[in-house]
mmCIF file of C-alpha atoms and ligand atoms in Angstrom:
data_model
loop_
_atom_site.group_PDB
_atom_site.id
_atom_site.type_symbol
_atom_site.label_atom_id
_atom_site.label_comp_id
_atom_site.label_asym_id
_atom_site.label_seq_id
_atom_site.Cartn_x
_atom_site.Cartn_y
_atom_site.Cartn_z
ATOM 1 C CA MET I 110 -28.822 -27.211 -98.735
ATOM 2 C CA ILE I 111 -29.159 -29.178 -102.503
ATOM 3 C CA LEU I 112 -25.243 -30.974 -102.584
ATOM 4 C CA ASP I 113 -25.768 -30.054 -106.836
ATOM 5 C CA GLY I 114 -23.252 -33.255 -108.470
ATOM 6 C CA LYS I 115 -23.523 -31.610 -111.584
ATOM 7 C CA LYS I 116 -22.185 -28.004 -111.409
ATOM 8 C CA THR I 117 -19.329 -29.582 -108.529
ATOM 9 C CA SER I 118 -18.142 -32.360 -111.340
ATOM 10 C CA GLU I 119 -18.267 -29.474 -114.471
ATOM 11 C CA LYS I 120 -16.149 -27.605 -111.852
ATOM 12 C CA ARG I 121 -13.736 -30.234 -111.987
ATOM 13 C CA LEU I 122 -13.310 -31.588 -114.696
ATOM 14 C CA ALA I 123 -12.709 -27.748 -116.617
ATOM 15 C CA LEU I 124 -10.171 -27.921 -113.658
ATOM 16 C CA LEU I 125 -8.540 -31.443 -115.201
ATOM 17 C CA ALA I 126 -9.047 -30.612 -118.758
ATOM 18 C CA GLU I 127 -6.888 -27.443 -117.636
ATOM 19 C CA LYS I 128 -4.506 -29.851 -115.938
ATOM 20 C CA ILE I 129 -4.016 -32.384 -118.808
ATOM 21 C CA GLU I 130 -2.947 -29.203 -121.368
ATOM 22 C CA GLU I 131 -0.655 -28.081 -118.558
ATOM 23 C CA THR I 132 1.403 -31.417 -118.528
ATOM 24 C CA GLY I 133 1.088 -32.081 -122.176
ATOM 25 C CA LEU I 134 0.339 -35.333 -121.095
ATOM 26 C CA TYR I 135 -2.103 -37.768 -123.019
ATOM 27 C CA PRO I 136 -4.181 -40.211 -120.744
ATOM 28 C CA ARG I 137 -5.938 -42.779 -122.569
ATOM 29 C CA LEU I 138 -9.030 -45.040 -121.128
ATOM 30 C CA ALA I 139 -10.037 -48.357 -122.136
ATOM 31 C CA THR I 140 -13.490 -49.375 -121.496
ATOM 32 C CA VAL I 141 -14.689 -53.317 -122.321
ATOM 33 C CA LEU I 142 -18.581 -53.165 -122.633
ATOM 34 C CA ILE I 143 -20.163 -56.650 -122.961
ATOM 35 C CA GLY I 144 -23.589 -57.223 -124.177
ATOM 36 C CA GLU I 145 -26.134 -54.527 -125.297
ATOM 37 C CA ASP I 146 -27.407 -53.806 -121.647
ATOM 38 C CA PRO I 147 -28.732 -49.779 -122.375
ATOM 39 C CA ALA I 148 -28.572 -49.118 -119.281
ATOM 40 C CA SER I 149 -24.384 -50.125 -119.174
ATOM 41 C CA GLN I 150 -24.690 -48.624 -122.798
ATOM 42 C CA LEU I 151 -25.490 -45.573 -122.118
ATOM 43 C CA TYR I 152 -22.610 -44.786 -118.336
ATOM 44 C CA VAL I 153 -19.445 -46.531 -121.341
ATOM 45 C CA LYS I 154 -21.151 -43.684 -123.939
ATOM 46 C CA MET I 155 -21.217 -41.132 -120.850
ATOM 47 C CA LYS I 156 -17.616 -42.030 -119.854
ATOM 48 C CA HIS I 157 -16.479 -42.123 -123.421
ATOM 49 C CA LYS I 158 -18.225 -38.282 -123.799
ATOM 50 C CA ALA I 159 -16.196 -36.899 -120.926
ATOM 51 C CA CYS I 160 -12.637 -38.097 -121.654
ATOM 52 C CA GLU I 161 -13.438 -36.087 -125.724
ATOM 53 C CA GLN I 162 -14.606 -33.219 -122.955
ATOM 54 C CA VAL I 163 -11.098 -32.857 -120.998
ATOM 55 C CA GLY I 164 -8.749 -34.062 -123.290
ATOM 56 C CA ILE I 165 -8.770 -38.085 -122.666
ATOM 57 C CA GLY I 166 -8.780 -40.498 -125.545
ATOM 58 C CA SER I 167 -10.890 -43.354 -125.345
ATOM 59 C CA ILE I 168 -11.021 -46.864 -126.860
ATOM 60 C CA GLY I 169 -13.612 -49.184 -126.305
ATOM 61 C CA ILE I 170 -13.676 -52.625 -126.362
ATOM 62 C CA GLU I 171 -16.748 -54.407 -127.185
ATOM 63 C CA LEU I 172 -17.899 -57.570 -126.692
ATOM 64 C CA ASP I 173 -20.693 -60.622 -127.390
ATOM 65 C CA ALA I 174 -23.006 -61.017 -124.375
ATOM 66 C CA GLY I 175 -22.183 -64.755 -124.736
ATOM 67 C CA VAL I 176 -18.661 -64.029 -124.294
ATOM 68 C CA SER I 177 -16.575 -66.550 -121.902
ATOM 69 C CA THR I 178 -14.554 -65.316 -118.736
ATOM 70 C CA GLN I 179 -11.030 -66.298 -120.790
ATOM 71 C CA ASP I 180 -12.404 -64.173 -123.266
ATOM 72 C CA VAL I 181 -12.942 -60.936 -120.962
ATOM 73 C CA LEU I 182 -9.385 -61.844 -119.763
ATOM 74 C CA ASP I 183 -7.538 -61.965 -123.378
ATOM 75 C CA ALA I 184 -9.342 -58.742 -123.826
ATOM 76 C CA VAL I 185 -8.253 -57.659 -121.030
ATOM 77 C CA HIS I 186 -4.414 -58.656 -120.568
ATOM 78 C CA ARG I 187 -4.133 -57.018 -124.060
ATOM 79 C CA LEU I 188 -5.146 -53.499 -122.650
ATOM 80 C CA ASN I 189 -2.666 -54.415 -119.687
ATOM 81 C CA ASP I 190 0.074 -54.859 -121.988
ATOM 82 C CA ASP I 191 -0.546 -52.092 -124.648
ATOM 83 C CA PRO I 192 2.155 -49.409 -123.492
ATOM 84 C CA MET I 193 -0.213 -46.751 -125.045
ATOM 85 C CA ILE I 194 -3.378 -47.034 -122.173
ATOM 86 C CA SER I 195 -3.777 -45.368 -119.080
ATOM 87 C CA GLY I 196 -6.658 -47.048 -117.568
ATOM 88 C CA ILE I 197 -8.885 -49.658 -117.939
ATOM 89 C CA LEU I 198 -12.756 -49.557 -117.443
ATOM 90 C CA VAL I 199 -14.548 -53.060 -117.502
ATOM 91 C CA GLN I 200 -18.069 -51.798 -117.467
ATOM 92 C CA LEU I 201 -20.328 -53.642 -114.854
ATOM 93 C CA PRO I 202 -22.736 -56.201 -114.495
ATOM 94 C CA LEU I 203 -20.897 -59.405 -116.419
ATOM 95 C CA PRO I 204 -23.101 -61.523 -118.090
ATOM 96 C CA ARG I 205 -23.691 -64.402 -115.431
ATOM 97 C CA GLN I 206 -21.350 -67.305 -117.493
ATOM 98 C CA VAL I 207 -18.605 -64.787 -116.478
ATOM 99 C CA ASP I 208 -16.786 -64.430 -113.429
ATOM 100 C CA THR I 209 -16.282 -61.176 -112.778
ATOM 101 C CA HIS I 210 -14.121 -61.247 -109.337
ATOM 102 C CA THR I 211 -11.669 -62.886 -111.722
ATOM 103 C CA VAL I 212 -11.911 -60.298 -114.367
ATOM 104 C CA ILE I 213 -11.540 -57.616 -111.441
ATOM 105 C CA GLU I 214 -8.191 -59.590 -110.404
ATOM 106 C CA ALA I 215 -7.102 -59.493 -114.186
ATOM 107 C CA VAL I 216 -6.795 -55.433 -114.217
ATOM 108 C CA ASP I 217 -3.290 -54.274 -113.784
ATOM 109 C CA PRO I 218 -3.692 -52.877 -110.500
ATOM 110 C CA ILE I 219 -1.721 -49.850 -112.003
ATOM 111 C CA LYS I 220 -4.298 -49.435 -114.674
ATOM 112 C CA ASP I 221 -7.165 -50.006 -112.780
ATOM 113 C CA VAL I 222 -9.118 -46.434 -112.843
ATOM 114 C CA ASP I 223 -12.351 -48.280 -111.733
ATOM 115 C CA GLY I 224 -10.354 -49.462 -108.092
ATOM 116 C CA PHE I 225 -11.893 -52.473 -107.986
ATOM 117 C CA HIS I 226 -9.217 -54.992 -107.646
ATOM 118 C CA PRO I 227 -8.408 -56.411 -104.428
ATOM 119 C CA THR I 228 -4.681 -54.728 -103.957
ATOM 120 C CA ASN I 229 -6.468 -51.078 -104.525
ATOM 121 C CA LEU I 230 -9.627 -52.023 -102.509
ATOM 122 C CA GLY I 231 -6.674 -53.541 -99.519
ATOM 123 C CA ARG I 232 -4.513 -49.933 -100.081
ATOM 124 C CA LEU I 233 -7.889 -48.076 -99.268
ATOM 125 C CA PHE I 234 -8.399 -49.888 -96.307
ATOM 126 C CA SER I 235 -4.338 -49.812 -94.736
ATOM 127 C CA GLY I 236 -5.171 -46.123 -95.579
ATOM 128 C CA LEU I 237 -2.665 -45.986 -98.662
ATOM 129 C CA PRO I 238 -5.197 -45.824 -100.957
ATOM 130 C CA LEU I 239 -4.024 -45.433 -104.958
ATOM 131 C CA PHE I 240 -6.519 -45.696 -106.969
ATOM 132 C CA SER I 241 -10.395 -45.760 -105.003
ATOM 133 C CA PRO I 242 -13.748 -46.709 -106.215
ATOM 134 C CA CYS I 243 -14.680 -43.421 -108.272
ATOM 135 C CA THR I 244 -18.361 -43.035 -106.615
ATOM 136 C CA PRO I 245 -17.631 -43.192 -103.014
ATOM 137 C CA LEU I 246 -14.064 -40.763 -104.483
ATOM 138 C CA GLY I 247 -16.678 -38.954 -105.922
ATOM 139 C CA VAL I 248 -19.149 -38.102 -102.836
ATOM 140 C CA MET I 249 -15.740 -37.316 -100.709
ATOM 141 C CA ARG I 250 -15.392 -35.175 -102.728
ATOM 142 C CA LEU I 251 -18.704 -33.611 -103.111
ATOM 143 C CA LEU I 252 -18.853 -33.344 -99.662
ATOM 144 C CA SER I 253 -15.337 -31.455 -99.451
ATOM 145 C CA GLU I 254 -16.566 -28.581 -101.832
ATOM 146 C CA TYR I 255 -20.161 -28.318 -99.670
ATOM 147 C CA LYS I 256 -17.379 -28.354 -96.884
ATOM 148 C CA ILE I 257 -18.948 -31.251 -94.710
ATOM 149 C CA ASP I 258 -16.089 -32.470 -92.660
ATOM 150 C CA PRO I 259 -16.487 -36.098 -92.421
ATOM 151 C CA ALA I 260 -14.390 -36.116 -89.127
ATOM 152 C CA GLY I 261 -15.906 -36.705 -85.800
ATOM 153 C CA LYS I 262 -19.236 -37.344 -87.192
ATOM 154 C CA ASN I 263 -21.736 -40.376 -87.360
ATOM 155 C CA ALA I 264 -21.988 -41.861 -90.790
ATOM 156 C CA VAL I 265 -24.267 -44.899 -92.048
ATOM 157 C CA VAL I 266 -23.465 -46.533 -95.360
ATOM 158 C CA ILE I 267 -26.220 -48.970 -96.933
ATOM 159 C CA GLY I 268 -25.420 -50.968 -98.952
ATOM 160 C CA ARG I 269 -21.690 -52.957 -98.695
ATOM 161 C CA SER I 270 -20.930 -53.937 -102.263
ATOM 162 C CA ILE I 271 -17.511 -54.144 -103.061
ATOM 163 C CA GLU I 272 -17.821 -51.195 -106.023
ATOM 164 C CA VAL I 273 -19.262 -49.015 -103.592
ATOM 165 C CA GLY I 274 -20.931 -49.287 -99.761
ATOM 166 C CA ARG I 275 -17.007 -50.697 -98.668
ATOM 167 C CA PRO I 276 -14.889 -48.369 -99.934
ATOM 168 C CA MET I 277 -17.240 -45.598 -98.978
ATOM 169 C CA ALA I 278 -17.189 -46.825 -95.522
ATOM 170 C CA ALA I 279 -13.500 -47.036 -96.171
ATOM 171 C CA LEU I 280 -12.642 -43.350 -97.165
ATOM 172 C CA LEU I 281 -15.178 -42.011 -94.536
ATOM 173 C CA THR I 282 -12.888 -43.932 -91.893
ATOM 174 C CA ASN I 283 -10.076 -42.758 -93.765
ATOM 175 C CA ALA I 284 -11.470 -38.989 -92.633
ATOM 176 C CA ASP I 285 -11.766 -39.560 -89.383
ATOM 177 C CA ALA I 286 -15.670 -40.667 -89.375
ATOM 178 C CA THR I 287 -17.109 -42.982 -87.673
ATOM 179 C CA VAL I 288 -18.912 -45.783 -89.798
ATOM 180 C CA THR I 289 -21.635 -48.452 -89.510
ATOM 181 C CA ILE I 290 -22.343 -50.212 -92.041
ATOM 182 C CA ALA I 291 -26.006 -51.715 -93.086
ATOM 183 C CA HIS I 292 -27.368 -54.133 -95.258
ATOM 184 C CA SER I 293 -30.263 -56.547 -96.060
ATOM 185 C CA LYS I 294 -29.520 -58.800 -92.616
ATOM 186 C CA THR I 295 -29.694 -55.633 -90.384
ATOM 187 C CA VAL I 296 -32.124 -55.801 -87.712
ATOM 188 C CA ASP I 297 -33.791 -51.911 -87.217
ATOM 189 C CA LEU I 298 -32.805 -50.287 -89.448
ATOM 190 C CA ALA I 299 -34.427 -46.964 -88.820
ATOM 191 C CA SER I 300 -32.868 -46.903 -85.444
ATOM 192 C CA ILE I 301 -29.345 -47.111 -86.847
ATOM 193 C CA THR I 302 -30.152 -44.421 -90.100
ATOM 194 C CA GLN I 303 -31.831 -42.019 -87.614
ATOM 195 C CA LYS I 304 -28.618 -41.737 -85.292
ATOM 196 C CA ALA I 305 -26.526 -40.629 -88.527
ATOM 197 C CA GLU I 306 -25.400 -37.198 -89.243
ATOM 198 C CA ILE I 307 -24.059 -38.660 -92.703
ATOM 199 C CA LEU I 308 -26.364 -41.467 -94.603
ATOM 200 C CA VAL I 309 -25.417 -42.544 -97.549
ATOM 201 C CA ALA I 310 -27.742 -45.046 -99.139
ATOM 202 C CA ALA I 311 -26.625 -47.476 -101.765
ATOM 203 C CA VAL I 312 -29.044 -50.277 -101.489
ATOM 204 C CA GLY I 313 -30.656 -50.343 -105.693
ATOM 205 C CA ARG I 314 -34.908 -49.606 -104.211
ATOM 206 C CA PRO I 315 -36.446 -47.044 -105.552
ATOM 207 C CA ARG I 316 -37.458 -44.402 -102.566
ATOM 208 C CA PHE I 317 -35.895 -46.625 -99.716
ATOM 209 C CA VAL I 318 -34.971 -44.234 -97.645
ATOM 210 C CA THR I 319 -38.312 -42.796 -96.107
ATOM 211 C CA SER I 320 -37.816 -39.148 -93.665
ATOM 212 C CA GLU I 321 -39.074 -41.686 -90.471
ATOM 213 C CA MET I 322 -35.605 -43.082 -91.608
ATOM 214 C CA VAL I 323 -33.803 -39.655 -91.546
ATOM 215 C CA GLY I 324 -32.427 -37.788 -88.356
ATOM 216 C CA TRP I 325 -33.060 -34.139 -88.549
ATOM 217 C CA GLY I 326 -30.374 -31.952 -90.727
ATOM 218 C CA ALA I 327 -28.394 -35.095 -91.679
ATOM 219 C CA THR I 328 -26.482 -34.737 -94.991
ATOM 220 C CA VAL I 329 -28.422 -37.313 -96.812
ATOM 221 C CA ILE I 330 -25.993 -39.410 -100.148
ATOM 222 C CA ASP I 331 -28.281 -41.003 -102.326
ATOM 223 C CA ILE I 332 -26.578 -44.158 -104.660
ATOM 224 C CA GLY I 333 -29.144 -45.313 -105.816
ATOM 225 C CA THR I 334 -30.364 -45.242 -109.801
ATOM 226 C CA ASN I 335 -33.697 -46.742 -110.369
ATOM 227 C CA TYR I 336 -36.404 -46.706 -112.236
ATOM 228 C CA ASP I 337 -39.823 -47.104 -110.022
ATOM 229 C CA GLU I 338 -43.066 -48.853 -111.809
ATOM 230 C CA ASP I 339 -44.452 -45.921 -113.714
ATOM 231 C CA GLY I 340 -40.693 -45.981 -115.202
ATOM 232 C CA LYS I 341 -39.587 -42.711 -113.049
ATOM 233 C CA LEU I 342 -35.910 -41.908 -113.006
ATOM 234 C CA CYS I 343 -35.115 -42.126 -108.538
ATOM 235 C CA GLY I 344 -32.842 -42.593 -106.184
ATOM 236 C CA ASP I 345 -32.954 -44.947 -103.160
ATOM 237 C CA VAL I 346 -34.007 -41.826 -101.332
ATOM 238 C CA ASP I 347 -37.544 -40.665 -101.243
ATOM 239 C CA PHE I 348 -36.581 -37.231 -101.686
ATOM 240 C CA ALA I 349 -39.887 -35.090 -101.736
ATOM 241 C CA MET I 350 -40.141 -36.356 -98.263
ATOM 242 C CA VAL I 351 -36.935 -36.374 -97.382
ATOM 243 C CA GLU I 352 -35.679 -32.674 -98.496
ATOM 244 C CA THR I 353 -37.633 -31.261 -95.548
ATOM 245 C CA LYS I 354 -35.731 -33.305 -93.294
ATOM 246 C CA ALA I 355 -32.044 -32.825 -94.211
ATOM 247 C CA GLY I 356 -29.579 -30.459 -94.014
ATOM 248 C CA ALA I 357 -28.207 -31.266 -97.136
ATOM 249 C CA ILE I 358 -28.788 -33.658 -99.869
ATOM 250 C CA THR I 359 -28.030 -35.246 -102.775
ATOM 251 C CA PRO I 360 -30.145 -34.856 -106.287
ATOM 252 C CA VAL I 361 -31.167 -37.871 -108.577
ATOM 253 C CA PRO I 362 -30.029 -36.547 -111.395
ATOM 254 C CA GLY I 363 -27.319 -34.553 -110.763
ATOM 255 C CA GLY I 364 -25.891 -35.750 -108.162
ATOM 256 C CA VAL I 365 -23.724 -38.491 -107.001
ATOM 257 C CA GLY I 366 -23.953 -39.445 -111.058
ATOM 258 C CA PRO I 367 -21.787 -36.781 -112.462
ATOM 259 C CA MET I 368 -19.127 -37.087 -109.661
ATOM 260 C CA THR I 369 -18.433 -40.573 -110.166
ATOM 261 C CA ILE I 370 -17.971 -39.758 -114.160
ATOM 262 C CA ALA I 371 -15.587 -36.938 -112.916
ATOM 263 C CA THR I 372 -14.147 -39.356 -110.388
ATOM 264 C CA LEU I 373 -13.322 -41.385 -113.289
ATOM 265 C CA MET I 374 -11.123 -38.785 -115.355
ATOM 266 C CA GLU I 375 -9.241 -37.303 -112.927
ATOM 267 C CA ASN I 376 -8.054 -41.349 -111.955
ATOM 268 C CA THR I 377 -7.187 -41.828 -115.652
ATOM 269 C CA PHE I 378 -5.044 -38.647 -115.339
ATOM 270 C CA ALA I 379 -3.048 -39.807 -112.220
ATOM 271 C CA ALA I 380 -2.870 -43.181 -113.788
ATOM 272 C CA GLU I 381 -1.257 -41.671 -116.426
ATOM 273 C CA LYS I 382 0.769 -39.255 -114.639
ATOM 274 C CA MET I 383 1.958 -42.566 -112.578
ATOM 275 C CA ARG I 384 2.783 -44.361 -116.000
ATOM 276 C CA SER I 385 5.138 -41.451 -116.907
ATOM 277 C CA CYS I 386 6.358 -40.504 -113.683
ATOM 278 C CA GLY I 387 6.257 -43.580 -111.875
ATOM 279 C CA PRO I 388 4.551 -44.233 -108.374
ATOM 280 C CA LEU I 389 3.207 -41.250 -107.218
ATOM 281 C CA VAL I 390 3.638 -43.386 -103.143
HETATM 282 N N1 GUN D 413 -21.384 -50.068 -113.300
HETATM 283 C C1 GUN D 413 -22.084 -49.672 -112.694
HETATM 284 N N2 GUN D 413 -21.296 -48.493 -111.663
HETATM 285 C C2 GUN D 413 -19.675 -48.824 -112.573
HETATM 286 C C3 GUN D 413 -18.640 -48.285 -112.247
HETATM 287 O O1 GUN D 413 -18.399 -46.884 -111.557
HETATM 288 N N3 GUN D 413 -17.894 -48.858 -112.631
HETATM 289 C C4 GUN D 413 -18.104 -49.905 -113.828
HETATM 290 N N4 GUN D 413 -16.795 -50.698 -114.441
HETATM 291 N N5 GUN D 413 -19.474 -50.270 -113.621
HETATM 292 C C5 GUN D 413 -20.008 -49.614 -113.553
#
């Protein structure tokens, strides 16, 4: 079974557009883009396009590649204080001279639609999530769409990043899966991944997960967006090989990527609802 993130995200975006219209709210997302990395420029453009599609206003702040941490903090503080802004997204990665952790911690947690602030990650790990990171939450929603219930299942997440691996493990844990986080120092990775009923690859290496690493019938979630030596877009999973063994698998493109954007839109609407109605928790 192919887990179609494009179709699922379109369905969720249509539903969200209806909800936004019904409430009469006008959420607004501010993005902060630093430098001229073409991939980041493309991602931000796609996020603005999705905003337009569902009735969310958006503004884009663009800063020079040479900015200091303080310059970025100044921009974030202005957005925190701006009553017109519901959600803030600072596109990562940041240039080397900018301290990423300091910037993430500067975003007001109630506008942190990326869910990267330690307060939001802490809430997620305590089982009381407010905003959860969009990629892993999008994965949970894709699993739910296809009635794949993580409860009681053996789940393995390859990757321990703040943005994906760790929150993915927390969300799966909150959904009652038995979770292992594997990473670059894991010994005999294949022996661990073979036992996974849900395998999530967030490695950032083209076609890293091969069929020997996957158990028969496993649900395989590919979070990678890579380009191979021939410049072809591919995921972290060798799709052609693994497809025949997996019970369910996400394609790249058209799998997790569109779910990330749909979830960002949902988080932005949630932020606006909280701002206008008070905290929901
Ligand atoms: N860069 C790649 N993915 C993401 C994301 O989900 N959020 C942000 N802020 N930056 C990213």
